[in-house]
Amino acid sequence: PRLERLNTTMKIARPGLIFLLFLLLPLALDAAPAQPQHIMMDTDIGGDIDDAFALVLALHSPRLQLDLVTASYGQTELKARLLRHLLDDAGRPDIPVAVGPATPNLDGFALKSWAEASPRPRTPFPDAVDTMLQRLRSAPAHSIVLVAIAPLTTIDAVIQRDPETFRRLQKVIVMAGSIAKGYGRVAGTNSPSAMLETNARLAPQALRDLLHSGVPIEMLPLDATEVAVDGPLRARLFAARPPLGADLQELYREWAAASRYGNTPVAFDAVPVARLLDPAVCQPRAMHLDVSDQGNTRVTSGPADTEVCLSVDAQRVRKLLGDQR
């Protein structure tokens, strides 16, 4: 009799339990950690400090997995040493650094002294073109996002070497160009009209080749990347995760001493990373772009080939940067 009563009780309770599980299942699914987005970052770190801000933002988010960092444009061996120093101090010696083709040094390597003084051994770095192609071949197709925040000399070498493998990328999110607004006179502001942007100016053909590569492109031009890194935000960055925060502070001091534009840096190159972390940072629009031989980026008639952001929620970007603890 006792067993019969237990069976009867279970029959009555079972529908309620099933209903409760049905209610809790979506919560359990939401709580399950999402797989991080695999990214590669191509950077010309050292010409400005915004590349370092972008690197720190990518390193400290569990939503991103940084598979490779490449040093591009100018004195690429020195830039690779700077990257290796920062990654090691961040506790990430596992992230490979590769060196892109050296070019005439036209970018004003403001942080050269810091890179030359790095205590890291002067060991050879692997070739960036070979390393990037190997990573794309070994990963599932369309699983990696390339964050391109340098003049595109290394990326163009990859495209010319093996365009089919390059198309295994999920997309490229690139900081380049100027559509309707340019550099502002004050950090965090824009000029009222377009002007030449540095990455596009230094490698215009490479930018054209990227736009025609067949890979989905998202462009964040000057219109959407003028985000000032003011004193309080810098203080939070410098206090974060020692010894990397101290490295950033030293880099800032060297950058500020060489800057011709005041002591407040602009987080141009951090905005593409912020966009990956928080899509509400900007709302892209589909456009067809042309790049002149001088590097002007212009909207022209034709089928849309690029998603372009024309404005930015600067507060969202600053919040992401300030949360690096």
mmCIF file with all atom_site columns, N, CA and C in Angstrom, residues 48-51 53-54 57 175 181-191 220-231 233-234 236-237 252 255 261 263-275 278 280-282 309-322:
data_model
loop_
_atom_site.group_PDB
_atom_site.id
_atom_site.type_symbol
_atom_site.label_atom_id
_atom_site.label_alt_id
_atom_site.label_comp_id
_atom_site.label_asym_id
_atom_site.label_entity_id
_atom_site.label_seq_id
_atom_site.pdbx_PDB_ins_code
_atom_site.Cartn_x
_atom_site.Cartn_y
_atom_site.Cartn_z
_atom_site.occupancy
_atom_site.B_iso_or_equiv
_atom_site.pdbx_formal_charge
_atom_site.auth_seq_id
_atom_site.auth_comp_id
_atom_site.auth_asym_id
_atom_site.auth_atom_id
_atom_site.pdbx_PDB_model_num
ATOM 1   N N  . ASP A 1 48  ? 51.458 54.537 -32.760 1.00 0.00 ? 48  ASP A N  1
ATOM 2   C CA . ASP A 1 48  ? 50.536 55.249 -31.882 1.00 0.00 ? 48  ASP A CA 1
ATOM 3   C C  . ASP A 1 48  ? 50.233 54.297 -30.736 1.00 0.00 ? 48  ASP A C  1
ATOM 4   N N  . ILE A 1 49  ? 49.634 54.792 -29.675 1.00 0.00 ? 49  ILE A N  1
ATOM 5   C CA . ILE A 1 49  ? 49.383 53.948 -28.509 1.00 0.00 ? 49  ILE A CA 1
ATOM 6   C C  . ILE A 1 49  ? 48.045 53.227 -28.581 1.00 0.00 ? 49  ILE A C  1
ATOM 7   N N  . ASP A 1 50  ? 47.208 53.581 -29.560 1.00 0.00 ? 50  ASP A N  1
ATOM 8   C CA . ASP A 1 50  ? 45.877 52.967 -29.608 1.00 0.00 ? 50  ASP A CA 1
ATOM 9   C C  . ASP A 1 50  ? 45.933 51.472 -29.903 1.00 0.00 ? 50  ASP A C  1
ATOM 10  N N  . ASP A 1 51  ? 46.986 50.995 -30.610 1.00 0.00 ? 51  ASP A N  1
ATOM 11  C CA . ASP A 1 51  ? 47.124 49.555 -30.833 1.00 0.00 ? 51  ASP A CA 1
ATOM 12  C C  . ASP A 1 51  ? 47.268 48.813 -29.505 1.00 0.00 ? 51  ASP A C  1
ATOM 13  N N  . PHE A 1 53  ? 46.039 49.748 -26.611 1.00 0.00 ? 53  PHE A N  1
ATOM 14  C CA . PHE A 1 53  ? 44.713 49.698 -25.987 1.00 0.00 ? 53  PHE A CA 1
ATOM 15  C C  . PHE A 1 53  ? 43.865 48.590 -26.615 1.00 0.00 ? 53  PHE A C  1
ATOM 16  N N  . ALA A 1 54  ? 43.953 48.439 -27.938 1.00 0.00 ? 54  ALA A N  1
ATOM 17  C CA . ALA A 1 54  ? 43.196 47.391 -28.624 1.00 0.00 ? 54  ALA A CA 1
ATOM 18  C C  . ALA A 1 54  ? 43.646 46.010 -28.165 1.00 0.00 ? 54  ALA A C  1
ATOM 19  N N  . LEU A 1 57  ? 42.336 45.252 -24.637 1.00 0.00 ? 57  LEU A N  1
ATOM 20  C CA . LEU A 1 57  ? 40.904 44.976 -24.671 1.00 0.00 ? 57  LEU A CA 1
ATOM 21  C C  . LEU A 1 57  ? 40.629 43.563 -25.174 1.00 0.00 ? 57  LEU A C  1
ATOM 22  N N  . MET A 1 175 ? 40.084 48.979 -39.295 1.00 0.00 ? 175 MET A N  1
ATOM 23  C CA . MET A 1 175 ? 40.099 50.398 -38.976 1.00 0.00 ? 175 MET A CA 1
ATOM 24  C C  . MET A 1 175 ? 40.831 51.099 -40.111 1.00 0.00 ? 175 MET A C  1
ATOM 25  N N  . LYS A 1 181 ? 33.627 62.279 -42.263 1.00 0.00 ? 181 LYS A N  1
ATOM 26  C CA . LYS A 1 181 ? 34.302 63.053 -41.222 1.00 0.00 ? 181 LYS A CA 1
ATOM 27  C C  . LYS A 1 181 ? 35.749 62.600 -41.111 1.00 0.00 ? 181 LYS A C  1
ATOM 28  N N  . GLY A 1 182 ? 36.592 63.495 -40.575 1.00 0.00 ? 182 GLY A N  1
ATOM 29  C CA . GLY A 1 182 ? 38.020 63.184 -40.466 1.00 0.00 ? 182 GLY A CA 1
ATOM 30  C C  . GLY A 1 182 ? 38.537 63.393 -39.060 1.00 0.00 ? 182 GLY A C  1
ATOM 31  N N  . TYR A 1 183 ? 39.860 63.561 -38.940 1.00 0.00 ? 183 TYR A N  1
ATOM 32  C CA . TYR A 1 183 ? 40.488 63.802 -37.642 1.00 0.00 ? 183 TYR A CA 1
ATOM 33  C C  . TYR A 1 183 ? 40.017 65.139 -37.079 1.00 0.00 ? 183 TYR A C  1
ATOM 34  N N  . GLY A 1 184 ? 39.664 65.150 -35.796 1.00 0.00 ? 184 GLY A N  1
ATOM 35  C CA . GLY A 1 184 ? 39.276 66.399 -35.155 1.00 0.00 ? 184 GLY A CA 1
ATOM 36  C C  . GLY A 1 184 ? 40.469 67.141 -34.588 1.00 0.00 ? 184 GLY A C  1
ATOM 37  N N  . ARG A 1 185 ? 40.299 68.414 -34.346 1.00 0.00 ? 185 ARG A N  1
ATOM 38  C CA . ARG A 1 185 ? 41.373 69.215 -33.753 1.00 0.00 ? 185 ARG A CA 1
ATOM 39  C C  . ARG A 1 185 ? 41.596 68.841 -32.288 1.00 0.00 ? 185 ARG A C  1
ATOM 40  N N  . VAL A 1 186 ? 40.541 68.361 -31.638 1.00 0.00 ? 186 VAL A N  1
ATOM 41  C CA . VAL A 1 186 ? 40.604 67.960 -30.227 1.00 0.00 ? 186 VAL A CA 1
ATOM 42  C C  . VAL A 1 186 ? 40.291 66.478 -30.155 1.00 0.00 ? 186 VAL A C  1
ATOM 43  N N  . ALA A 1 187 ? 41.032 65.744 -29.321 1.00 0.00 ? 187 ALA A N  1
ATOM 44  C CA . ALA A 1 187 ? 40.809 64.301 -29.180 1.00 0.00 ? 187 ALA A CA 1
ATOM 45  C C  . ALA A 1 187 ? 39.348 64.011 -28.864 1.00 0.00 ? 187 ALA A C  1
ATOM 46  N N  . GLY A 1 188 ? 38.790 63.058 -29.594 1.00 0.00 ? 188 GLY A N  1
ATOM 47  C CA . GLY A 1 188 ? 37.401 62.674 -29.386 1.00 0.00 ? 188 GLY A CA 1
ATOM 48  C C  . GLY A 1 188 ? 36.413 63.450 -30.229 1.00 0.00 ? 188 GLY A C  1
ATOM 49  N N  . THR A 1 189 ? 36.910 64.311 -31.128 1.00 0.00 ? 189 THR A N  1
ATOM 50  C CA . THR A 1 189 ? 36.029 65.065 -32.026 1.00 0.00 ? 189 THR A CA 1
ATOM 51  C C  . THR A 1 189 ? 36.425 64.770 -33.467 1.00 0.00 ? 189 THR A C  1
ATOM 52  N N  . ASN A 1 190 ? 35.522 65.067 -34.387 1.00 0.00 ? 190 ASN A N  1
ATOM 53  C CA . ASN A 1 190 ? 35.780 64.882 -35.811 1.00 0.00 ? 190 ASN A CA 1
ATOM 54  C C  . ASN A 1 190 ? 35.785 66.212 -36.543 1.00 0.00 ? 190 ASN A C  1
ATOM 55  N N  . SER A 1 191 ? 36.497 66.246 -37.662 1.00 0.00 ? 191 SER A N  1
ATOM 56  C CA . SER A 1 191 ? 36.362 67.369 -38.589 1.00 0.00 ? 191 SER A CA 1
ATOM 57  C C  . SER A 1 191 ? 35.023 67.226 -39.314 1.00 0.00 ? 191 SER A C  1
ATOM 58  N N  . LEU A 1 220 ? 35.561 50.415 -39.941 1.00 0.00 ? 220 LEU A N  1
ATOM 59  C CA . LEU A 1 220 ? 35.351 51.477 -38.966 1.00 0.00 ? 220 LEU A CA 1
ATOM 60  C C  . LEU A 1 220 ? 36.306 52.615 -39.311 1.00 0.00 ? 220 LEU A C  1
ATOM 61  N N  . PRO A 1 221 ? 35.812 53.632 -40.010 1.00 0.00 ? 221 PRO A N  1
ATOM 62  C CA . PRO A 1 221 ? 36.663 54.755 -40.439 1.00 0.00 ? 221 PRO A CA 1
ATOM 63  C C  . PRO A 1 221 ? 36.794 55.795 -39.328 1.00 0.00 ? 221 PRO A C  1
ATOM 64  N N  . LEU A 1 222 ? 37.426 56.920 -39.650 1.00 0.00 ? 222 LEU A N  1
ATOM 65  C CA . LEU A 1 222 ? 37.565 58.001 -38.679 1.00 0.00 ? 222 LEU A CA 1
ATOM 66  C C  . LEU A 1 222 ? 36.222 58.468 -38.147 1.00 0.00 ? 222 LEU A C  1
ATOM 67  N N  . ASP A 1 223 ? 35.184 58.391 -38.983 1.00 0.00 ? 223 ASP A N  1
ATOM 68  C CA . ASP A 1 223 ? 33.843 58.814 -38.582 1.00 0.00 ? 223 ASP A CA 1
ATOM 69  C C  . ASP A 1 223 ? 33.401 58.140 -37.277 1.00 0.00 ? 223 ASP A C  1
ATOM 70  N N  . ALA A 1 224 ? 33.863 56.891 -37.040 1.00 0.00 ? 224 ALA A N  1
ATOM 71  C CA . ALA A 1 224 ? 33.343 56.086 -35.937 1.00 0.00 ? 224 ALA A CA 1
ATOM 72  C C  . ALA A 1 224 ? 34.409 55.666 -34.934 1.00 0.00 ? 224 ALA A C  1
ATOM 73  N N  . THR A 1 225 ? 35.580 56.286 -34.971 1.00 0.00 ? 225 THR A N  1
ATOM 74  C CA . THR A 1 225 ? 36.660 55.815 -34.088 1.00 0.00 ? 225 THR A CA 1
ATOM 75  C C  . THR A 1 225 ? 37.298 56.920 -33.253 1.00 0.00 ? 225 THR A C  1
ATOM 76  N N  . GLU A 1 226 ? 36.786 58.136 -33.324 1.00 0.00 ? 226 GLU A N  1
ATOM 77  C CA . GLU A 1 226 ? 37.332 59.233 -32.518 1.00 0.00 ? 226 GLU A CA 1
ATOM 78  C C  . GLU A 1 226 ? 36.786 59.133 -31.086 1.00 0.00 ? 226 GLU A C  1
ATOM 79  N N  . VAL A 1 227 ? 37.447 58.326 -30.268 1.00 0.00 ? 227 VAL A N  1
ATOM 80  C CA . VAL A 1 227 ? 37.054 58.141 -28.871 1.00 0.00 ? 227 VAL A CA 1
ATOM 81  C C  . VAL A 1 227 ? 38.246 58.521 -27.992 1.00 0.00 ? 227 VAL A C  1
ATOM 82  N N  . ALA A 1 228 ? 38.118 59.579 -27.235 1.00 0.00 ? 228 ALA A N  1
ATOM 83  C CA . ALA A 1 228 ? 39.223 60.074 -26.419 1.00 0.00 ? 228 ALA A CA 1
ATOM 84  C C  . ALA A 1 228 ? 39.436 59.177 -25.201 1.00 0.00 ? 228 ALA A C  1
ATOM 85  N N  . VAL A 1 229 ? 40.705 58.944 -24.880 1.00 0.00 ? 229 VAL A N  1
ATOM 86  C CA . VAL A 1 229 ? 41.074 58.208 -23.666 1.00 0.00 ? 229 VAL A CA 1
ATOM 87  C C  . VAL A 1 229 ? 41.577 59.252 -22.671 1.00 0.00 ? 229 VAL A C  1
ATOM 88  N N  . ASP A 1 230 ? 40.647 59.776 -21.874 1.00 0.00 ? 230 ASP A N  1
ATOM 89  C CA . ASP A 1 230 ? 40.972 60.904 -20.993 1.00 0.00 ? 230 ASP A CA 1
ATOM 90  C C  . ASP A 1 230 ? 41.721 60.432 -19.746 1.00 0.00 ? 230 ASP A C  1
ATOM 91  N N  . GLY A 1 231 ? 42.080 61.390 -18.895 1.00 0.00 ? 231 GLY A N  1
ATOM 92  C CA . GLY A 1 231 ? 42.894 61.103 -17.725 1.00 0.00 ? 231 GLY A CA 1
ATOM 93  C C  . GLY A 1 231 ? 42.311 60.041 -16.799 1.00 0.00 ? 231 GLY A C  1
ATOM 94  N N  . LEU A 1 233 ? 40.159 57.659 -17.414 1.00 0.00 ? 233 LEU A N  1
ATOM 95  C CA . LEU A 1 233 ? 40.156 56.357 -18.086 1.00 0.00 ? 233 LEU A CA 1
ATOM 96  C C  . LEU A 1 233 ? 41.579 55.808 -18.185 1.00 0.00 ? 233 LEU A C  1
ATOM 97  N N  . ARG A 1 234 ? 42.556 56.658 -18.480 1.00 0.00 ? 234 ARG A N  1
ATOM 98  C CA . ARG A 1 234 ? 43.942 56.202 -18.517 1.00 0.00 ? 234 ARG A CA 1
ATOM 99  C C  . ARG A 1 234 ? 44.362 55.661 -17.148 1.00 0.00 ? 234 ARG A C  1
ATOM 100 N N  . ARG A 1 236 ? 42.567 54.227 -14.900 1.00 0.00 ? 236 ARG A N  1
ATOM 101 C CA . ARG A 1 236 ? 42.002 52.884 -14.695 1.00 0.00 ? 236 ARG A CA 1
ATOM 102 C C  . ARG A 1 236 ? 42.779 51.851 -15.505 1.00 0.00 ? 236 ARG A C  1
ATOM 103 N N  . LEU A 1 237 ? 43.147 52.206 -16.739 1.00 0.00 ? 237 LEU A N  1
ATOM 104 C CA . LEU A 1 237 ? 43.916 51.276 -17.563 1.00 0.00 ? 237 LEU A CA 1
ATOM 105 C C  . LEU A 1 237 ? 45.290 51.004 -16.958 1.00 0.00 ? 237 LEU A C  1
ATOM 106 N N  . TYR A 1 252 ? 52.582 55.120 -22.624 1.00 0.00 ? 252 TYR A N  1
ATOM 107 C CA . TYR A 1 252 ? 51.901 56.409 -22.722 1.00 0.00 ? 252 TYR A CA 1
ATOM 108 C C  . TYR A 1 252 ? 52.885 57.559 -22.534 1.00 0.00 ? 252 TYR A C  1
ATOM 109 N N  . TRP A 1 255 ? 54.841 57.913 -25.660 1.00 0.00 ? 255 TRP A N  1
ATOM 110 C CA . TRP A 1 255 ? 53.978 58.431 -26.728 1.00 0.00 ? 255 TRP A CA 1
ATOM 111 C C  . TRP A 1 255 ? 53.703 59.924 -26.527 1.00 0.00 ? 255 TRP A C  1
ATOM 112 N N  . TYR A 1 261 ? 49.977 66.090 -31.086 1.00 0.00 ? 261 TYR A N  1
ATOM 113 C CA . TYR A 1 261 ? 48.536 66.345 -31.048 1.00 0.00 ? 261 TYR A CA 1
ATOM 114 C C  . TYR A 1 261 ? 47.992 66.422 -29.623 1.00 0.00 ? 261 TYR A C  1
ATOM 115 N N  . ASN A 1 263 ? 48.200 65.535 -25.268 1.00 0.00 ? 263 ASN A N  1
ATOM 116 C CA . ASN A 1 263 ? 48.488 64.413 -24.384 1.00 0.00 ? 263 ASN A CA 1
ATOM 117 C C  . ASN A 1 263 ? 47.321 63.451 -24.197 1.00 0.00 ? 263 ASN A C  1
ATOM 118 N N  . THR A 1 264 ? 46.221 63.682 -24.889 1.00 0.00 ? 264 THR A N  1
ATOM 119 C CA . THR A 1 264 ? 45.071 62.780 -24.782 1.00 0.00 ? 264 THR A CA 1
ATOM 120 C C  . THR A 1 264 ? 45.031 61.881 -26.006 1.00 0.00 ? 264 THR A C  1
ATOM 121 N N  . PRO A 1 265 ? 45.291 60.579 -25.836 1.00 0.00 ? 265 PRO A N  1
ATOM 122 C CA . PRO A 1 265 ? 45.246 59.690 -27.000 1.00 0.00 ? 265 PRO A CA 1
ATOM 123 C C  . PRO A 1 265 ? 43.812 59.403 -27.437 1.00 0.00 ? 265 PRO A C  1
ATOM 124 N N  . VAL A 1 266 ? 43.701 58.911 -28.653 1.00 0.00 ? 266 VAL A N  1
ATOM 125 C CA . VAL A 1 266 ? 42.407 58.513 -29.216 1.00 0.00 ? 266 VAL A CA 1
ATOM 126 C C  . VAL A 1 266 ? 42.434 57.003 -29.444 1.00 0.00 ? 266 VAL A C  1
ATOM 127 N N  . ALA A 1 267 ? 41.358 56.347 -29.088 1.00 0.00 ? 267 ALA A N  1
ATOM 128 C CA . ALA A 1 267 ? 41.302 54.873 -29.122 1.00 0.00 ? 267 ALA A CA 1
ATOM 129 C C  . ALA A 1 267 ? 40.858 54.351 -30.487 1.00 0.00 ? 267 ALA A C  1
ATOM 130 N N  . PHE A 1 268 ? 41.386 54.932 -31.575 1.00 0.00 ? 268 PHE A N  1
ATOM 131 C CA . PHE A 1 268 ? 40.969 54.506 -32.916 1.00 0.00 ? 268 PHE A CA 1
ATOM 132 C C  . PHE A 1 268 ? 40.926 52.974 -33.041 1.00 0.00 ? 268 PHE A C  1
ATOM 133 N N  . ASP A 1 269 ? 42.060 52.333 -32.762 1.00 0.00 ? 269 ASP A N  1
ATOM 134 C CA . ASP A 1 269 ? 42.200 50.900 -33.047 1.00 0.00 ? 269 ASP A CA 1
ATOM 135 C C  . ASP A 1 269 ? 41.504 50.010 -32.026 1.00 0.00 ? 269 ASP A C  1
ATOM 136 N N  . ALA A 1 270 ? 41.129 50.572 -30.885 1.00 0.00 ? 270 ALA A N  1
ATOM 137 C CA . ALA A 1 270 ? 40.384 49.780 -29.906 1.00 0.00 ? 270 ALA A CA 1
ATOM 138 C C  . ALA A 1 270 ? 38.912 49.647 -30.287 1.00 0.00 ? 270 ALA A C  1
ATOM 139 N N  . VAL A 1 271 ? 38.412 50.544 -31.134 1.00 0.00 ? 271 VAL A N  1
ATOM 140 C CA . VAL A 1 271 ? 36.981 50.522 -31.456 1.00 0.00 ? 271 VAL A CA 1
ATOM 141 C C  . VAL A 1 271 ? 36.572 49.250 -32.207 1.00 0.00 ? 271 VAL A C  1
ATOM 142 N N  . PRO A 1 272 ? 37.352 48.746 -33.182 1.00 0.00 ? 272 PRO A N  1
ATOM 143 C CA . PRO A 1 272 ? 36.953 47.470 -33.803 1.00 0.00 ? 272 PRO A CA 1
ATOM 144 C C  . PRO A 1 272 ? 36.836 46.322 -32.805 1.00 0.00 ? 272 PRO A C  1
ATOM 145 N N  . VAL A 1 273 ? 37.727 46.267 -31.814 1.00 0.00 ? 273 VAL A N  1
ATOM 146 C CA . VAL A 1 273 ? 37.625 45.221 -30.794 1.00 0.00 ? 273 VAL A CA 1
ATOM 147 C C  . VAL A 1 273 ? 36.369 45.440 -29.949 1.00 0.00 ? 273 VAL A C  1
ATOM 148 N N  . ALA A 1 274 ? 36.109 46.695 -29.584 1.00 0.00 ? 274 ALA A N  1
ATOM 149 C CA . ALA A 1 274 ? 34.902 47.009 -28.823 1.00 0.00 ? 274 ALA A CA 1
ATOM 150 C C  . ALA A 1 274 ? 33.646 46.621 -29.602 1.00 0.00 ? 274 ALA A C  1
ATOM 151 N N  . ARG A 1 275 ? 33.672 46.825 -30.896 1.00 0.00 ? 275 ARG A N  1
ATOM 152 C CA . ARG A 1 275 ? 32.529 46.447 -31.748 1.00 0.00 ? 275 ARG A CA 1
ATOM 153 C C  . ARG A 1 275 ? 32.280 44.934 -31.701 1.00 0.00 ? 275 ARG A C  1
ATOM 154 N N  . ASP A 1 278 ? 30.724 44.338 -28.193 1.00 0.00 ? 278 ASP A N  1
ATOM 155 C CA . ASP A 1 278 ? 29.416 44.966 -27.990 1.00 0.00 ? 278 ASP A CA 1
ATOM 156 C C  . ASP A 1 278 ? 28.934 45.516 -29.329 1.00 0.00 ? 278 ASP A C  1
ATOM 157 N N  . ALA A 1 280 ? 26.435 46.994 -30.205 1.00 0.00 ? 280 ALA A N  1
ATOM 158 C CA . ALA A 1 280 ? 25.741 48.283 -30.143 1.00 0.00 ? 280 ALA A CA 1
ATOM 159 C C  . ALA A 1 280 ? 26.695 49.473 -30.171 1.00 0.00 ? 280 ALA A C  1
ATOM 160 N N  . VAL A 1 281 ? 28.005 49.221 -30.190 1.00 0.00 ? 281 VAL A N  1
ATOM 161 C CA . VAL A 1 281 ? 28.986 50.309 -30.310 1.00 0.00 ? 281 VAL A CA 1
ATOM 162 C C  . VAL A 1 281 ? 28.735 51.124 -31.576 1.00 0.00 ? 281 VAL A C  1
ATOM 163 N N  . CYS A 1 282 ? 28.329 50.470 -32.653 1.00 0.00 ? 282 CYS A N  1
ATOM 164 C CA . CYS A 1 282 ? 27.978 51.199 -33.874 1.00 0.00 ? 282 CYS A CA 1
ATOM 165 C C  . CYS A 1 282 ? 27.034 50.350 -34.715 1.00 0.00 ? 282 CYS A C  1
ATOM 166 N N  . CYS A 1 309 ? 30.611 51.729 -40.536 1.00 0.00 ? 309 CYS A N  1
ATOM 167 C CA . CYS A 1 309 ? 30.065 52.469 -39.404 1.00 0.00 ? 309 CYS A CA 1
ATOM 168 C C  . CYS A 1 309 ? 30.366 53.957 -39.588 1.00 0.00 ? 309 CYS A C  1
ATOM 169 N N  . LEU A 1 310 ? 29.357 54.783 -39.438 1.00 0.00 ? 310 LEU A N  1
ATOM 170 C CA . LEU A 1 310 ? 29.533 56.226 -39.621 1.00 0.00 ? 310 LEU A CA 1
ATOM 171 C C  . LEU A 1 310 ? 29.410 57.008 -38.322 1.00 0.00 ? 310 LEU A C  1
ATOM 172 N N  . SER A 1 311 ? 29.159 56.322 -37.218 1.00 0.00 ? 311 SER A N  1
ATOM 173 C CA . SER A 1 311 ? 29.115 56.980 -35.913 1.00 0.00 ? 311 SER A CA 1
ATOM 174 C C  . SER A 1 311 ? 29.447 55.945 -34.853 1.00 0.00 ? 311 SER A C  1
ATOM 175 N N  . VAL A 1 312 ? 29.677 56.394 -33.633 1.00 0.00 ? 312 VAL A N  1
ATOM 176 C CA . VAL A 1 312 ? 30.090 55.483 -32.563 1.00 0.00 ? 312 VAL A CA 1
ATOM 177 C C  . VAL A 1 312 ? 29.448 55.912 -31.255 1.00 0.00 ? 312 VAL A C  1
ATOM 178 N N  . ASP A 1 313 ? 29.112 54.935 -30.425 1.00 0.00 ? 313 ASP A N  1
ATOM 179 C CA . ASP A 1 313 ? 28.689 55.204 -29.057 1.00 0.00 ? 313 ASP A CA 1
ATOM 180 C C  . ASP A 1 313 ? 29.954 55.211 -28.197 1.00 0.00 ? 313 ASP A C  1
ATOM 181 N N  . ALA A 1 314 ? 30.545 56.379 -28.062 1.00 0.00 ? 314 ALA A N  1
ATOM 182 C CA . ALA A 1 314 ? 31.836 56.493 -27.388 1.00 0.00 ? 314 ALA A CA 1
ATOM 183 C C  . ALA A 1 314 ? 31.765 56.038 -25.936 1.00 0.00 ? 314 ALA A C  1
ATOM 184 N N  . GLN A 1 315 ? 30.621 56.236 -25.281 1.00 0.00 ? 315 GLN A N  1
ATOM 185 C CA . GLN A 1 315 ? 30.498 55.836 -23.885 1.00 0.00 ? 315 GLN A CA 1
ATOM 186 C C  . GLN A 1 315 ? 30.623 54.321 -23.733 1.00 0.00 ? 315 GLN A C  1
ATOM 187 N N  . ARG A 1 316 ? 30.076 53.576 -24.670 1.00 0.00 ? 316 ARG A N  1
ATOM 188 C CA . ARG A 1 316 ? 30.195 52.115 -24.617 1.00 0.00 ? 316 ARG A CA 1
ATOM 189 C C  . ARG A 1 316 ? 31.650 51.682 -24.779 1.00 0.00 ? 316 ARG A C  1
ATOM 190 N N  . VAL A 1 317 ? 32.360 52.340 -25.677 1.00 0.00 ? 317 VAL A N  1
ATOM 191 C CA . VAL A 1 317 ? 33.775 51.998 -25.883 1.00 0.00 ? 317 VAL A CA 1
ATOM 192 C C  . VAL A 1 317 ? 34.566 52.302 -24.622 1.00 0.00 ? 317 VAL A C  1
ATOM 193 N N  . ARG A 1 318 ? 34.352 53.474 -24.049 1.00 0.00 ? 318 ARG A N  1
ATOM 194 C CA . ARG A 1 318 ? 35.083 53.845 -22.837 1.00 0.00 ? 318 ARG A CA 1
ATOM 195 C C  . ARG A 1 318 ? 34.774 52.900 -21.683 1.00 0.00 ? 318 ARG A C  1
ATOM 196 N N  . LYS A 1 319 ? 33.516 52.476 -21.577 1.00 0.00 ? 319 LYS A N  1
ATOM 197 C CA . LYS A 1 319 ? 33.158 51.540 -20.503 1.00 0.00 ? 319 LYS A CA 1
ATOM 198 C C  . LYS A 1 319 ? 33.907 50.216 -20.670 1.00 0.00 ? 319 LYS A C  1
ATOM 199 N N  . LEU A 1 320 ? 33.971 49.707 -21.891 1.00 0.00 ? 320 LEU A N  1
ATOM 200 C CA . LEU A 1 320 ? 34.698 48.466 -22.122 1.00 0.00 ? 320 LEU A CA 1
ATOM 201 C C  . LEU A 1 320 ? 36.179 48.615 -21.773 1.00 0.00 ? 320 LEU A C  1
ATOM 202 N N  . LEU A 1 321 ? 36.777 49.732 -22.155 1.00 0.00 ? 321 LEU A N  1
ATOM 203 C CA . LEU A 1 321 ? 38.186 49.975 -21.828 1.00 0.00 ? 321 LEU A CA 1
ATOM 204 C C  . LEU A 1 321 ? 38.392 50.118 -20.324 1.00 0.00 ? 321 LEU A C  1
ATOM 205 N N  . GLY A 1 322 ? 37.459 50.765 -19.659 1.00 0.00 ? 322 GLY A N  1
ATOM 206 C CA . GLY A 1 322 ? 37.617 50.996 -18.231 1.00 0.00 ? 322 GLY A CA 1
ATOM 207 C C  . GLY A 1 322 ? 37.356 49.796 -17.362 1.00 0.00 ? 322 GLY A C  1
#
